[in-house]
């Protein structure tokens, strides 16, 4: 048989379009096994018809697909994991290039477990981050409190140190104590001068002095042979304040002067006076 | 155009269909329903009826995929044959149910061949068949679109079986020349 003539006889078209009789179809299929060019001619025309039909596509109404999916819903199998082997000829049919993993449910379990662990992990991240934030805030607050306590502590230490010094001064056996009660009209005021008989240093303790008005300051005077000698301004010191060195004095007095002190006392503004 | 092969090769698609995978069926429908619908409409002009046949065809393809033999040809060729057979069965049973069709076979054929809606001549393969000479056109109309065997055509047209065979082959070769880009 002339194969070329056979191929060009119209039998190929007849077969592909389903118009060949069962006998003609059987003959073509059997000849196709011996002559690959027959099979090739069938494939070529089939592809031509397919391309033509694809070009002539008419979209069916959209709801038909859903109706079909619903109608066949019981017939679908659960999706399977497929592995494509590389290098396979895509047009080759018959042999299986798609292989199913034997332990699919195992992998699905692993995948599900991974997702669950990931979600738990994410939740724990949020939880621990919140805890960290809270601890961090508390730490900041404690740090501020600690600094504040430290500052207070320093203040108290300074105060304590001053007071200790004052006590030491007061306890010194060489210290002469001069009480200065309030002058008439200001009797409720009281101050004390401590005068070191060895070093001649003078300390003053404001037992009870009225609050100075704004812009005014108390000034200590030593009365030496009837003349007032500046013995220093009473500042912000706590407890016993160290004043100027006074070698000799018969009396001590405190006057209210303008801030910065005066060279001579304003006697009208005398608050306390005491004899040595 | 909805060409296949973007996602699955034909071989892969067949394997997945045989494994009853919904995704494969969905892909098959998305890619081929337009072409198949066009083939149905070239045989059944009634859209309602064509819609029913389209569903029927896809159910058949789905349920009979195991009977598809890849060594005998392309998946698409097989699907088109399923489509054509289902469509022809429908118009035949419809004609059978219809008392108006209770006439001589000859009359029916010529009547339906002549009374076909002009729109149908613009659909699919029929559009190309329309370009053929009258005698070839009638042969393909009877054989392909109405599904008569060559023996039946011989009786209908009153020409010898051998002549039907030869003319049909010639008609198909000419049709191929028209399809050829």
CSV table of C-alpha atoms in Angstrom, one decimal:
chain,number,residue,atom,x,y,z
A,1,UNK,CA,0.0,0.0,0.0
A,2,UNK,CA,1.2,3.5,-0.9
A,3,UNK,CA,1.2,5.2,2.6
A,4,UNK,CA,1.4,8.7,1.1
A,5,UNK,CA,-1.6,8.1,-1.1
A,6,UNK,CA,-3.4,6.5,1.9
A,7,UNK,CA,-2.7,9.6,4.0
A,8,UNK,CA,-3.9,12.0,1.3
A,9,UNK,CA,-7.1,10.0,0.6
A,10,UNK,CA,-9.2,11.8,3.1
A,11,UNK,CA,-9.2,8.9,5.6
A,12,UNK,CA,-7.2,11.0,8.1
A,13,UNK,CA,-9.9,13.7,8.1
A,14,UNK,CA,-12.6,11.2,8.1
A,15,UNK,CA,-11.1,9.4,11.1
A,16,UNK,CA,-10.4,12.5,13.2
A,17,UNK,CA,-13.9,14.0,12.6
A,18,UNK,CA,-15.5,10.6,13.6
A,19,UNK,CA,-16.9,9.9,10.1
A,20,UNK,CA,-15.0,6.8,9.4
A,21,UNK,CA,-16.8,3.5,9.6
A,22,UNK,CA,-15.7,1.1,12.4
A,23,UNK,CA,-13.8,-1.0,9.7
A,24,UNK,CA,-12.0,2.1,8.3
A,25,UNK,CA,-11.1,3.2,11.8
A,26,UNK,CA,-9.7,-0.2,12.8
A,27,UNK,CA,-7.7,-0.4,9.6
A,28,UNK,CA,-6.2,3.1,10.2
A,29,UNK,CA,-5.3,2.2,13.8
A,30,UNK,CA,-3.6,-0.9,12.8
A,31,UNK,CA,-1.7,0.8,9.9
A,32,UNK,CA,-0.7,3.6,12.3
A,33,UNK,CA,1.2,1.1,14.5
A,34,UNK,CA,3.4,0.1,11.5
A,35,UNK,CA,3.6,3.6,9.9
A,36,UNK,CA,4.4,6.4,12.3
A,37,UNK,CA,3.7,9.0,9.5
A,38,UNK,CA,0.0,7.9,9.6
A,39,UNK,CA,-0.2,8.6,13.3
A,40,UNK,CA,1.6,11.9,12.8
A,41,UNK,CA,-0.9,12.9,10.1
A,42,UNK,CA,-3.8,12.1,12.5
A,43,UNK,CA,-2.2,14.2,15.2
A,44,UNK,CA,-1.6,17.1,12.8
A,45,UNK,CA,-5.1,17.2,11.6
A,46,UNK,CA,-6.5,16.7,15.1
A,47,UNK,CA,-4.4,19.7,16.3
A,48,UNK,CA,-5.7,21.8,13.4
A,49,UNK,CA,-9.3,21.0,14.3
A,50,UNK,CA,-8.5,21.7,17.9
A,51,UNK,CA,-7.0,25.1,17.1
A,52,UNK,CA,-9.9,25.9,14.8
A,53,UNK,CA,-12.4,25.0,17.5
A,54,UNK,CA,-10.5,27.0,20.1
A,55,UNK,CA,-10.7,30.0,17.9
A,56,UNK,CA,-14.4,29.5,17.4
A,57,UNK,CA,-15.0,29.3,21.1
A,58,UNK,CA,-18.4,30.6,22.3
A,59,UNK,CA,-18.6,31.3,26.1
A,60,UNK,CA,-21.4,29.3,27.6
A,61,UNK,CA,-23.5,31.0,30.4
A,62,UNK,CA,-21.5,31.4,33.5
A,63,UNK,CA,-23.9,29.5,35.8
A,64,UNK,CA,-23.4,26.2,34.0
A,65,UNK,CA,-20.0,25.6,35.5
A,66,UNK,CA,-21.3,26.0,39.0
A,67,UNK,CA,-24.2,23.7,38.2
A,68,UNK,CA,-21.7,21.1,37.0
A,69,UNK,CA,-19.5,21.4,40.0
A,70,UNK,CA,-22.4,21.0,42.3
A,71,UNK,CA,-23.7,18.0,40.3
A,72,UNK,CA,-20.3,16.3,40.4
A,73,UNK,CA,-19.3,17.4,43.9
A,74,UNK,CA,-19.7,13.9,45.3
A,75,UNK,CA,-17.4,12.5,42.7
A,76,UNK,CA,-14.3,14.6,43.3
A,77,UNK,CA,-11.5,13.1,45.3
A,78,UNK,CA,-9.5,15.0,47.8
A,79,UNK,CA,-6.6,16.9,46.2
A,80,UNK,CA,-3.3,14.9,46.0
A,81,UNK,CA,0.3,16.0,46.2
A,82,UNK,CA,1.9,15.4,42.9
A,83,UNK,CA,5.5,15.3,42.0
A,84,UNK,CA,6.4,16.1,38.4
A,85,UNK,CA,9.5,14.3,37.2
A,86,UNK,CA,11.8,16.6,35.3
A,87,UNK,CA,12.6,16.2,31.6
A,88,UNK,CA,9.4,14.4,30.6
A,89,UNK,CA,8.0,15.1,27.1
A,90,UNK,CA,4.7,16.8,27.8
A,91,UNK,CA,3.0,15.6,24.7
A,92,UNK,CA,3.9,12.0,25.3
A,93,UNK,CA,0.9,10.1,26.6
A,94,UNK,CA,0.4,6.8,28.3
A,95,UNK,CA,3.3,6.5,30.6
A,96,UNK,CA,2.9,8.1,34.0
A,97,UNK,CA,5.1,11.0,34.7
A,98,UNK,CA,3.1,12.0,37.7
A,99,UNK,CA,3.9,10.1,40.9
A,100,UNK,CA,1.9,10.3,44.0
A,101,UNK,CA,3.7,10.5,47.3
A,102,UNK,CA,2.9,7.3,49.3
A,103,UNK,CA,2.5,9.0,52.6
A,104,UNK,CA,0.4,12.0,51.6
A,105,UNK,CA,-1.7,12.1,54.8
A,106,UNK,CA,1.6,12.1,56.7
A,107,UNK,CA,2.8,15.2,54.9
A,108,UNK,CA,-0.6,16.8,55.3
A,109,UNK,CA,-0.4,16.2,59.1
A,110,UNK,CA,3.1,17.6,59.1
A,111,UNK,CA,1.9,20.7,57.2
A,112,UNK,CA,-1.1,21.1,59.5
A,113,UNK,CA,1.2,20.7,62.6
A,114,UNK,CA,3.6,23.3,61.2
A,115,UNK,CA,0.8,25.8,60.7
A,116,UNK,CA,-0.5,25.2,64.2
A,117,UNK,CA,3.0,25.5,65.7
A,118,UNK,CA,3.5,28.7,63.7
A,119,UNK,CA,0.3,30.2,65.1
A,120,UNK,CA,1.2,29.2,68.6
A,121,UNK,CA,4.7,30.6,68.1
A,122,UNK,CA,3.3,33.9,66.8
A,123,UNK,CA,0.8,34.1,69.8
A,124,UNK,CA,3.7,33.5,72.2
A,125,UNK,CA,5.8,36.2,70.5
A,126,UNK,CA,3.0,38.7,71.2
A,127,UNK,CA,2.6,37.4,74.7
A,128,UNK,CA,6.2,37.6,75.6
A,129,UNK,CA,6.7,40.9,73.8
A,130,UNK,CA,3.9,42.4,76.0
A,131,UNK,CA,5.5,40.9,79.1
A,132,UNK,CA,8.8,42.4,78.0
A,133,UNK,CA,7.2,45.8,77.4
A,134,UNK,CA,5.6,45.7,80.8
A,135,UNK,CA,8.8,44.6,82.6
A,136,UNK,CA,10.8,47.2,80.7
A,137,UNK,CA,8.4,50.0,81.7
A,138,UNK,CA,8.5,48.8,85.3
A,139,UNK,CA,12.3,48.8,85.2
A,140,UNK,CA,12.4,52.4,83.9
A,141,UNK,CA,10.1,53.4,86.7
A,142,UNK,CA,12.3,51.7,89.3
A,143,UNK,CA,15.4,53.3,87.8
A,144,UNK,CA,13.8,56.7,88.2
A,145,UNK,CA,12.7,55.9,91.7
A,146,UNK,CA,16.2,54.6,92.6
A,147,UNK,CA,17.8,57.8,91.3
A,148,UNK,CA,15.3,59.9,93.2
A,149,UNK,CA,16.0,57.9,96.4
A,150,UNK,CA,19.7,58.2,95.8
A,151,UNK,CA,19.4,62.0,95.5
A,152,UNK,CA,17.3,62.1,98.7
A,153,UNK,CA,19.9,59.9,100.4
A,154,UNK,CA,22.7,62.3,99.4
A,155,UNK,CA,20.7,65.2,100.7
A,156,UNK,CA,20.1,63.4,104.0
A,157,UNK,CA,23.7,62.4,104.2
A,158,UNK,CA,24.7,66.1,103.8
A,159,UNK,CA,22.2,67.2,106.4
A,160,UNK,CA,23.3,64.5,108.8
A,161,UNK,CA,26.9,65.4,108.2
A,162,UNK,CA,26.2,69.0,109.0
A,163,UNK,CA,24.3,68.1,112.1
A,164,UNK,CA,27.0,65.8,113.2
A,165,UNK,CA,29.5,68.6,112.8
A,166,UNK,CA,27.2,70.9,114.7
A,167,UNK,CA,27.0,68.4,117.6
A,168,UNK,CA,30.7,68.1,117.6
A,169,UNK,CA,31.0,71.8,117.9
A,170,UNK,CA,28.5,72.0,120.7
A,171,UNK,CA,30.2,69.2,122.6
A,172,UNK,CA,33.6,70.8,122.5
A,173,UNK,CA,34.6,71.6,126.1
A,174,UNK,CA,36.4,74.7,125.0
A,175,UNK,CA,33.2,76.1,123.5
A,176,UNK,CA,31.7,79.1,125.3
A,177,UNK,CA,27.9,79.3,124.9
A,178,UNK,CA,26.4,82.7,124.6
A,179,UNK,CA,22.6,82.8,124.7
A,180,UNK,CA,21.0,85.7,122.9
A,181,UNK,CA,17.4,86.2,124.0
A,182,UNK,CA,15.1,88.5,122.1
A,183,UNK,CA,15.2,92.2,122.8
A,184,UNK,CA,12.1,93.9,124.3
A,185,UNK,CA,9.3,93.6,121.9
A,186,UNK,CA,10.9,90.6,120.2
A,187,UNK,CA,11.1,88.3,123.2
A,188,UNK,CA,10.1,85.2,121.4
A,189,UNK,CA,13.3,85.2,119.4
A,190,UNK,CA,16.3,83.3,120.5
A,191,UNK,CA,19.7,82.6,119.1
A,192,UNK,CA,22.9,81.1,120.5
A,193,UNK,CA,26.6,81.9,119.8
A,194,UNK,CA,29.2,79.2,120.3
A,195,UNK,CA,32.6,80.8,120.6
A,196,UNK,CA,35.7,78.6,120.6
A,197,UNK,CA,38.0,80.0,123.2
A,198,UNK,CA,41.0,78.3,121.6
A,199,UNK,CA,40.6,79.2,117.9
A,200,UNK,CA,38.3,82.1,118.5
A,201,UNK,CA,35.9,80.8,115.8
A,202,UNK,CA,32.3,81.8,116.2
A,203,UNK,CA,29.3,79.6,115.4
A,204,UNK,CA,25.7,80.7,115.6
A,205,UNK,CA,22.6,78.6,116.0
A,206,UNK,CA,19.3,80.3,115.2
A,207,UNK,CA,17.1,78.6,117.8
A,208,UNK,CA,14.1,80.7,116.9
A,209,UNK,CA,14.3,83.6,114.6
A,210,UNK,CA,11.4,85.1,112.7
A,211,UNK,CA,11.4,84.5,108.9
A,212,UNK,CA,13.3,87.3,107.2
A,213,UNK,CA,11.2,89.5,104.9
A,214,UNK,CA,12.1,89.5,101.2
A,215,UNK,CA,15.4,91.3,100.5
A,216,UNK,CA,16.5,91.2,104.1
A,217,UNK,CA,19.0,89.1,106.0
A,218,UNK,CA,20.2,88.5,109.6
A,219,UNK,CA,23.7,89.8,110.4
A,220,UNK,CA,25.7,88.8,113.5
A,221,UNK,CA,27.6,91.5,115.3
A,222,UNK,CA,30.3,91.2,118.0
A,223,UNK,CA,30.4,94.1,120.4
A,224,UNK,CA,34.0,94.8,121.1
A,225,UNK,CA,34.6,97.5,123.7
A,226,UNK,CA,31.3,99.1,122.8
A,227,UNK,CA,31.8,99.0,119.0
A,228,UNK,CA,29.9,96.6,116.8
A,229,UNK,CA,32.2,94.4,114.6
A,230,UNK,CA,30.7,92.5,111.7
A,231,UNK,CA,30.8,88.8,112.6
A,232,UNK,CA,29.1,87.6,109.3
A,233,UNK,CA,25.8,87.1,107.6
A,234,UNK,CA,23.5,84.2,108.6
A,235,UNK,CA,22.9,82.4,105.3
A,236,UNK,CA,21.1,79.3,104.3
A,237,UNK,CA,23.2,76.9,106.4
A,238,UNK,CA,21.4,74.3,108.5
A,239,UNK,CA,21.9,74.1,112.2
A,240,UNK,CA,25.0,75.6,113.5
A,241,UNK,CA,26.6,78.1,111.1
A,242,UNK,CA,30.2,79.0,111.1
A,243,UNK,CA,30.8,82.8,111.3
A,244,UNK,CA,33.8,85.0,111.2
A,245,UNK,CA,36.8,84.6,113.6
A,246,UNK,CA,36.3,87.0,116.5
A,247,UNK,CA,39.3,87.3,118.9
A,248,UNK,CA,37.6,89.4,121.5
A,249,UNK,CA,34.0,90.5,122.3
A,250,UNK,CA,31.9,91.4,125.3
A,251,UNK,CA,28.5,90.9,123.6
A,252,UNK,CA,26.9,89.4,120.5
A,253,UNK,CA,23.8,90.7,118.7
A,254,UNK,CA,21.8,90.0,115.6
A,255,UNK,CA,20.2,92.7,113.5
A,256,UNK,CA,17.9,92.5,110.5
A,257,UNK,CA,19.8,94.1,107.6
A,258,UNK,CA,19.2,94.4,103.9
A,259,UNK,CA,20.5,91.4,101.9
A,260,UNK,CA,24.3,91.4,101.6
A,261,UNK,CA,24.7,93.0,105.0
A,262,UNK,CA,25.7,96.4,106.3
A,263,UNK,CA,29.0,97.9,107.5
A,264,UNK,CA,27.3,99.2,110.6
A,265,UNK,CA,24.3,97.7,112.3
A,266,UNK,CA,20.9,99.2,112.3
A,267,UNK,CA,20.3,99.2,116.0
A,268,UNK,CA,16.6,99.7,115.7
A,269,UNK,CA,16.4,96.4,113.9
A,270,UNK,CA,18.2,94.5,116.6
A,271,UNK,CA,16.5,91.1,117.2
A,272,UNK,CA,18.6,89.4,119.9
A,273,UNK,CA,21.4,90.4,122.2
A,274,UNK,CA,23.5,88.3,124.6
A,275,UNK,CA,26.4,89.0,126.9
A,276,UNK,CA,29.5,86.8,126.9
B,1,UNK,CA,-7.4,32.5,23.2
B,2,UNK,CA,-7.9,29.7,25.7
B,3,UNK,CA,-5.0,27.5,24.6
B,4,UNK,CA,-4.2,24.5,26.7
B,5,UNK,CA,-0.8,23.8,28.1
B,6,UNK,CA,-0.5,26.9,30.2
B,7,UNK,CA,-1.0,24.9,33.3
B,8,UNK,CA,-1.3,21.2,32.4
B,9,UNK,CA,-0.2,19.3,29.5
B,10,UNK,CA,-2.9,17.0,28.0
B,11,UNK,CA,-1.2,14.0,29.5
B,12,UNK,CA,-1.1,15.5,32.9
B,13,UNK,CA,-4.7,16.6,32.7
B,14,UNK,CA,-5.8,13.1,31.7
B,15,UNK,CA,-4.0,11.6,34.7
B,16,UNK,CA,-5.5,14.1,37.1
B,17,UNK,CA,-9.0,13.6,35.6
B,18,UNK,CA,-8.6,9.8,36.1
B,19,UNK,CA,-7.6,10.5,39.7
B,20,UNK,CA,-11.0,12.4,40.0
B,21,UNK,CA,-9.4,15.7,40.8
B,22,UNK,CA,-11.8,18.6,41.0
B,23,UNK,CA,-9.1,21.1,40.0
B,24,UNK,CA,-8.5,19.1,36.8
B,25,UNK,CA,-12.2,19.1,35.9
B,26,UNK,CA,-12.4,22.9,36.6
B,27,UNK,CA,-9.4,23.5,34.4
B,28,UNK,CA,-10.8,21.3,31.7
B,29,UNK,CA,-14.1,23.2,31.8
B,30,UNK,CA,-12.4,26.6,31.8
B,31,UNK,CA,-10.2,25.7,28.9
B,32,UNK,CA,-12.5,23.7,26.6
B,33,UNK,CA,-16.1,24.6,27.4
B,34,UNK,CA,-16.1,27.5,24.9
B,35,UNK,CA,-14.9,25.3,22.0
B,36,UNK,CA,-17.3,22.5,23.0
B,37,UNK,CA,-20.2,24.8,23.4
B,38,UNK,CA,-19.4,26.1,19.9
B,39,UNK,CA,-19.6,22.5,18.5
B,40,UNK,CA,-22.9,21.9,20.2
B,41,UNK,CA,-24.4,25.1,18.9
B,42,UNK,CA,-23.3,24.2,15.4
B,43,UNK,CA,-25.6,21.2,15.7
B,44,UNK,CA,-28.3,22.4,18.1
B,45,UNK,CA,-29.3,26.0,17.5
B,46,UNK,CA,-31.6,26.1,20.5
B,47,UNK,CA,-29.6,27.7,23.3
B,48,UNK,CA,-31.6,26.2,26.1
B,49,UNK,CA,-31.2,22.7,24.7
B,50,UNK,CA,-27.5,23.4,23.9
B,51,UNK,CA,-26.9,24.4,27.6
B,52,UNK,CA,-28.4,21.1,28.8
B,53,UNK,CA,-26.2,19.2,26.3
B,54,UNK,CA,-23.1,21.1,27.4
B,55,UNK,CA,-23.7,19.9,31.0
B,56,UNK,CA,-24.4,16.4,29.7
B,57,UNK,CA,-21.2,16.4,27.7
B,58,UNK,CA,-19.0,17.4,30.6
B,59,UNK,CA,-20.6,14.8,32.8
B,60,UNK,CA,-19.9,12.2,30.2
B,61,UNK,CA,-16.3,13.3,29.7
B,62,UNK,CA,-15.8,13.2,33.5
B,63,UNK,CA,-17.5,9.8,34.0
B,64,UNK,CA,-16.1,8.2,30.8
B,65,UNK,CA,-12.5,9.5,31.0
B,66,UNK,CA,-11.3,6.0,31.7
B,67,UNK,CA,-12.5,4.9,28.2
B,68,UNK,CA,-10.3,7.6,26.6
B,69,UNK,CA,-7.3,5.9,25.0
B,70,UNK,CA,-4.4,8.3,24.5
B,71,UNK,CA,-2.7,6.0,22.0
B,72,UNK,CA,-5.6,6.6,19.6
B,73,UNK,CA,-5.5,10.3,19.5
B,74,UNK,CA,-5.7,13.7,21.3
B,75,UNK,CA,-8.0,14.2,24.3
B,76,UNK,CA,-9.6,17.1,22.5
B,77,UNK,CA,-10.5,14.9,19.5
B,78,UNK,CA,-12.1,12.4,21.9
B,79,UNK,CA,-14.0,15.2,23.6
B,80,UNK,CA,-15.3,16.6,20.3
B,81,UNK,CA,-16.5,13.1,19.3
B,82,UNK,CA,-18.3,12.7,22.7
B,83,UNK,CA,-19.8,16.2,22.1
B,84,UNK,CA,-20.9,15.5,18.5
B,85,UNK,CA,-22.5,12.1,19.5
B,86,UNK,CA,-24.4,13.6,22.4
B,87,UNK,CA,-25.6,16.5,20.3
B,88,UNK,CA,-26.8,14.3,17.5
B,89,UNK,CA,-28.5,12.0,19.9
B,90,UNK,CA,-30.3,14.9,21.3
B,91,UNK,CA,-31.7,16.3,18.0
B,92,UNK,CA,-32.6,12.7,17.0
B,93,UNK,CA,-34.5,12.0,20.2
B,94,UNK,CA,-36.0,15.4,20.0
B,95,UNK,CA,-37.1,14.7,16.4
B,96,UNK,CA,-38.4,11.3,17.5
B,97,UNK,CA,-40.5,12.9,20.2
B,98,UNK,CA,-41.8,15.5,17.9
B,99,UNK,CA,-44.8,14.3,15.9
B,100,UNK,CA,-44.2,16.9,13.3
B,101,UNK,CA,-41.1,15.0,12.3
B,102,UNK,CA,-43.2,12.0,11.5
B,103,UNK,CA,-42.4,12.2,7.7
B,104,UNK,CA,-40.2,10.6,5.2
B,105,UNK,CA,-36.6,10.6,6.2
B,106,UNK,CA,-35.7,12.3,2.9
B,107,UNK,CA,-38.1,15.2,3.6
B,108,UNK,CA,-36.8,15.7,7.1
B,109,UNK,CA,-33.3,15.9,6.0
B,110,UNK,CA,-33.8,18.4,3.3
B,111,UNK,CA,-36.2,20.4,5.4
B,112,UNK,CA,-33.8,20.7,8.3
B,113,UNK,CA,-30.8,21.2,6.0
B,114,UNK,CA,-32.7,24.0,4.3
B,115,UNK,CA,-34.3,25.6,7.3
B,116,UNK,CA,-31.2,26.0,9.4
B,117,UNK,CA,-31.0,29.3,11.1
B,118,UNK,CA,-28.6,31.5,9.3
B,119,UNK,CA,-26.8,32.2,12.6
B,120,UNK,CA,-25.7,28.6,12.8
B,121,UNK,CA,-23.8,29.0,9.6
B,122,UNK,CA,-21.5,31.3,11.4
B,123,UNK,CA,-20.6,28.9,14.1
B,124,UNK,CA,-17.4,26.8,14.3
B,125,UNK,CA,-16.7,24.2,11.6
B,126,UNK,CA,-20.1,24.9,9.9
B,127,UNK,CA,-18.8,28.4,9.0
B,128,UNK,CA,-16.1,26.7,7.0
B,129,UNK,CA,-18.3,24.0,5.6
B,130,UNK,CA,-20.5,26.8,4.2
B,131,UNK,CA,-17.7,27.8,1.8
B,132,UNK,CA,-17.7,24.4,0.1
B,133,UNK,CA,-19.5,23.5,-3.1
B,134,UNK,CA,-23.2,22.7,-2.6
B,135,UNK,CA,-22.9,18.9,-3.1
B,136,UNK,CA,-20.0,18.7,-0.6
B,137,UNK,CA,-21.7,20.9,1.8
B,138,UNK,CA,-24.8,18.7,1.9
B,139,UNK,CA,-22.7,15.6,2.4
B,140,UNK,CA,-20.8,17.0,5.4
B,141,UNK,CA,-24.1,18.4,6.7
B,142,UNK,CA,-25.7,14.9,6.7
B,143,UNK,CA,-22.6,13.0,7.9
B,144,UNK,CA,-21.0,15.4,10.4
B,145,UNK,CA,-23.8,17.6,11.7
B,146,UNK,CA,-26.6,15.1,11.5
B,147,UNK,CA,-24.7,11.9,12.0
B,148,UNK,CA,-26.0,9.8,9.2
B,149,UNK,CA,-23.9,6.8,8.1
B,150,UNK,CA,-22.7,6.6,4.6
B,151,UNK,CA,-25.3,3.9,3.8
B,152,UNK,CA,-28.1,6.2,5.1
B,153,UNK,CA,-26.8,9.0,3.0
B,154,UNK,CA,-26.6,6.8,0.0
B,155,UNK,CA,-30.3,6.0,0.5
B,156,UNK,CA,-31.3,9.6,1.3
B,157,UNK,CA,-29.5,11.1,-1.7
B,158,UNK,CA,-30.1,8.2,-4.0
B,159,UNK,CA,-26.5,7.9,-5.0
B,160,UNK,CA,-24.3,4.8,-4.8
B,161,UNK,CA,-22.4,4.1,-1.6
B,162,UNK,CA,-19.1,4.2,-3.4
B,163,UNK,CA,-19.9,7.7,-4.7
B,164,UNK,CA,-20.9,8.9,-1.2
B,165,UNK,CA,-17.6,7.6,0.1
B,166,UNK,CA,-15.5,9.2,-2.6
B,167,UNK,CA,-17.3,12.5,-2.5
B,168,UNK,CA,-17.2,12.7,1.3
B,169,UNK,CA,-13.4,12.1,1.2
B,170,UNK,CA,-13.0,14.8,-1.4
B,171,UNK,CA,-15.2,17.2,0.6
B,172,UNK,CA,-13.1,16.6,3.7
B,173,UNK,CA,-9.9,17.2,1.8
B,174,UNK,CA,-11.3,20.5,0.6
B,175,UNK,CA,-12.4,21.4,4.1
B,176,UNK,CA,-8.9,20.8,5.3
B,177,UNK,CA,-7.6,23.2,2.7
B,178,UNK,CA,-10.0,25.9,4.0
B,179,UNK,CA,-9.0,25.3,7.6
B,180,UNK,CA,-5.3,25.4,6.8
B,181,UNK,CA,-4.1,28.8,7.8
